Coordinates of C-alpha atoms in Angstrom, one line a residue:
X102 CA 3.1 41.4 -42.0
X103 CA 3.1 42.4 -38.4
X104 CA 0.8 40.5 -36.1
X105 CA -1.6 42.6 -33.9
X106 CA -0.8 42.3 -30.2
X107 CA -3.1 39.9 -28.3
X108 CA -5.7 41.5 -26.0
X109 CA -5.5 38.6 -23.5
X110 CA -2.5 40.0 -21.5
X111 CA -4.1 43.4 -21.3
X112 CA -7.3 41.9 -20.1
X113 CA -5.4 39.9 -17.5
X114 CA -3.6 43.0 -16.2
X115 CA -6.9 44.9 -16.0
X116 CA -8.6 42.1 -14.1
X117 CA -5.7 41.8 -11.7
X118 CA -5.7 45.6 -10.9
X119 CA -9.5 45.8 -10.6
X120 CA -10.7 46.6 -7.1
X121 CA -14.5 46.6 -6.2
X122 CA -13.9 48.9 -3.3
X123 CA -13.7 51.9 -5.7
X124 CA -17.4 51.5 -6.8
X125 CA -19.1 49.4 -4.2
X126 CA -20.2 52.1 -1.8
X127 CA -23.9 52.7 -1.6
X128 CA -25.2 55.6 -3.6
X129 CA -28.8 55.7 -2.4
X130 CA -31.1 55.1 0.5
X131 CA -34.8 54.9 0.8
X132 CA -37.2 55.3 3.7
X133 CA -39.4 52.3 4.6
X134 CA -42.8 52.1 6.2
X135 CA -44.5 48.8 6.8
X136 CA -47.1 47.0 8.9
X137 CA -45.7 43.9 10.6
X138 CA -47.9 41.9 13.0
X139 CA -50.1 44.9 13.8
X140 CA -47.0 47.0 14.4
X141 CA -45.9 50.0 12.5
X142 CA -42.2 49.7 11.5
X143 CA -40.3 52.8 10.3
X144 CA -36.8 52.5 8.9
X145 CA -34.5 52.8 6.0
X146 CA -32.9 50.6 3.4
X147 CA -29.9 50.8 1.1
X148 CA -27.9 48.5 -1.2
X149 CA -25.1 48.5 -3.8
X150 CA -23.0 46.7 -6.3
X151 CA -19.6 47.2 -7.8
X152 CA -19.0 48.3 -11.4
X153 CA -18.7 44.7 -12.7
X154 CA -21.6 43.3 -10.7
X155 CA -19.5 40.8 -8.9
X156 CA -20.6 41.9 -5.4
X157 CA -24.2 42.8 -4.6
X158 CA -25.6 43.6 -1.1
X159 CA -28.7 45.1 0.5
X160 CA -29.4 46.2 4.1
X161 CA -32.5 47.4 5.9
X162 CA -33.2 48.5 9.5
X163 CA -36.5 49.5 11.1
X164 CA -37.9 50.5 14.5
X165 CA -41.4 49.5 15.7
X166 CA -43.4 52.2 17.4
X167 CA -44.0 49.9 20.4
X168 CA -40.4 49.0 21.3
X169 CA -36.8 50.3 21.0
X170 CA -34.9 47.3 19.6
X171 CA -34.7 47.5 15.8
X172 CA -35.5 44.9 13.2
X173 CA -32.7 44.5 10.6
X174 CA -31.5 42.3 7.8
X175 CA -28.4 42.2 5.6
X176 CA -28.0 40.2 2.4
X177 CA -24.9 39.6 0.1
X178 CA -24.3 37.7 -3.1
X179 CA -21.0 37.0 -5.0
X180 CA -21.8 36.6 -8.7
X181 CA -18.4 36.6 -10.4
X182 CA -18.5 32.9 -11.3
X183 CA -21.2 30.2 -11.7
X184 CA -22.6 29.3 -9.3
X185 CA -23.7 32.4 -7.3
X186 CA -22.8 32.4 -3.6
X187 CA -25.2 34.1 -1.2
X188 CA -25.7 34.7 2.5
X189 CA -28.1 36.7 4.6
X190 CA -28.8 37.3 8.3
X191 CA -31.8 38.9 10.0
X192 CA -33.1 39.8 13.5
X193 CA -36.8 40.4 13.8
X194 CA -39.1 40.9 16.9
X195 CA -42.9 40.6 16.7
X196 CA -45.7 40.7 19.3
X197 CA -46.7 37.2 20.6
X198 CA -49.6 36.8 23.0
X199 CA -48.9 39.1 26.0
X200 CA -45.2 39.2 25.1
X201 CA -43.0 39.0 22.0
X202 CA -41.1 36.5 19.9
X203 CA -37.6 37.3 18.6
X204 CA -36.3 35.5 15.6
X205 CA -32.7 35.5 14.6
X206 CA -31.8 33.6 11.4
X207 CA -29.1 33.1 8.8
X208 CA -28.9 31.5 5.4
X209 CA -25.9 30.6 3.2
X210 CA -25.8 28.7 0.0
X211 CA -25.2 28.5 -3.8
X212 CA -27.5 29.0 -6.8
X213 CA -26.4 27.4 -10.0
X214 CA -28.2 28.7 -13.2
X215 CA -28.3 26.8 -16.5
X216 CA -29.7 29.0 -19.3
X217 CA -30.6 28.0 -22.8
X218 CA -32.4 30.0 -25.6
X219 CA -35.9 28.7 -24.9
X220 CA -35.6 27.4 -21.3
X221 CA -33.6 27.8 -18.1
X222 CA -33.2 26.0 -14.9
X223 CA -31.7 26.8 -11.5
X224 CA -30.4 24.5 -8.8
X225 CA -30.3 25.7 -5.1
X226 CA -28.4 24.3 -2.1
X227 CA -28.4 26.1 1.2
X228 CA -28.0 25.9 5.0
X229 CA -30.5 27.5 7.2
X230 CA -30.2 28.4 10.9
X231 CA -32.7 30.1 13.2
X232 CA -33.4 30.7 16.8
X233 CA -36.8 31.8 18.1
X234 CA -37.0 33.2 21.6
X235 CA -40.4 33.5 23.2
X236 CA -41.0 36.0 26.0
X237 CA -44.4 36.0 27.7
X238 CA -45.9 37.0 31.0
X239 CA -47.7 33.7 31.2
X240 CA -45.6 31.3 33.2
X241 CA -46.2 28.3 31.0
X242 CA -44.7 30.0 27.9
X243 CA -42.1 32.2 29.5
X244 CA -38.5 31.7 28.3
X245 CA -39.4 29.3 25.4
X246 CA -36.8 28.7 22.8
X247 CA -36.9 26.9 19.5
X248 CA -33.8 26.1 17.4
X249 CA -33.9 25.1 13.8
X250 CA -30.9 23.8 11.7
X251 CA -31.7 22.5 8.3
X252 CA -30.4 21.8 4.8
X253 CA -32.4 23.2 1.9
X254 CA -32.5 22.2 -1.8
X255 CA -34.4 23.6 -4.8
X256 CA -34.9 23.0 -8.5
X257 CA -36.6 25.5 -10.9
X258 CA -37.3 24.7 -14.6
X259 CA -38.8 27.5 -16.7
X260 CA -39.7 27.7 -20.4
X261 CA -42.4 30.3 -20.0
X262 CA -42.1 33.5 -22.0
X263 CA -43.2 37.1 -21.9
X264 CA -43.2 39.7 -24.7
X265 CA -43.4 43.4 -25.3
X266 CA -46.4 44.9 -23.4
X267 CA -46.8 41.6 -21.4
X268 CA -48.1 42.1 -17.8
X269 CA -47.4 38.4 -17.0
X270 CA -46.0 35.2 -18.5
X271 CA -48.0 34.5 -21.7
X272 CA -46.8 31.1 -22.9
X273 CA -45.2 27.9 -21.7
X274 CA -44.8 26.6 -18.1
X275 CA -42.5 26.5 -15.1
X276 CA -42.1 24.2 -12.2
X277 CA -40.4 24.4 -8.8
X278 CA -39.4 21.6 -6.4
X279 CA -38.0 22.4 -2.9
X280 CA -37.1 20.3 0.1
X281 CA -36.0 21.1 3.7
X282 CA -34.4 18.6 6.0
X283 CA -34.2 19.6 9.7
X284 CA -31.9 17.4 11.8
X285 CA -30.9 17.2 15.4
X286 CA -27.4 16.2 14.2
X287 CA -27.1 19.8 12.8
X288 CA -28.2 21.3 16.2
X289 CA -32.0 21.5 15.8
X290 CA -34.4 20.7 18.5
X291 CA -36.0 17.9 16.5
X292 CA -36.1 16.2 13.1
X293 CA -38.4 17.2 10.3
X294 CA -38.8 17.3 6.6
X295 CA -40.9 19.4 4.2
X296 CA -41.2 19.2 0.4
X297 CA -43.1 21.4 -2.0
X298 CA -44.0 21.1 -5.7
X299 CA -45.4 24.0 -7.7
X300 CA -46.4 23.8 -11.4
X301 CA -47.7 26.7 -13.5
X302 CA -48.9 26.8 -17.1
X303 CA -49.7 29.7 -19.4
X304 CA -52.0 29.4 -22.5
X305 CA -52.4 32.5 -24.8
X306 CA -56.1 33.1 -25.9
X307 CA -58.0 35.8 -27.6
X308 CA -57.7 38.8 -27.5
X309 CA -54.0 39.7 -27.9
X310 CA -52.0 39.3 -24.7
X311 CA -54.9 37.5 -23.0
X312 CA -53.8 34.4 -21.0
X313 CA -55.4 31.5 -19.2
X314 CA -53.1 30.5 -16.3
X315 CA -53.3 27.3 -14.3
X316 CA -51.4 26.3 -11.1
X317 CA -51.1 23.0 -9.3
X318 CA -49.2 22.8 -6.0

């Protein structure tokens, strides 16, 4: 008999010749309208992904009615392998006392998912950087600046389930643990630490699809 040719070389050639630039251009945009710190922000948002879902991005820009500088944010994720690599940057200005506060921040990190049939967990590691610039007519607060540099970690365990016609989780539980370590050695103004724990449970009761939910944080 004659052996069938292996599909592996063909797959390797196809992967080598694949270019995300052919399909990654945005194909939609949507207007945005939101209330932010008593300001009306009008703008637009878009996003996109390539055909294989390896590159995902989103972008939004908006102008407040009271000032000319726009608020904007851009996010990107690379999801070809495990873990997923992500990054985002943002520039936001809000009213503050008689002046304004401008916040510029960026995040970069990895998300490592572990999925099983009845449960899943995700592990997060990230670096956070932000600068807050305060501008106020009052002399005591004029020119204030706060710099934060921190390491972030998170762990999510989830065995909760939803079914057809569910409007929420109906069975099981999930838990989230996060920590943030702000350090002068990273360029922050001071040292600090914060930790959060969130546990949620879902118990199905009568009638069908009715649930009793409990949360401890």
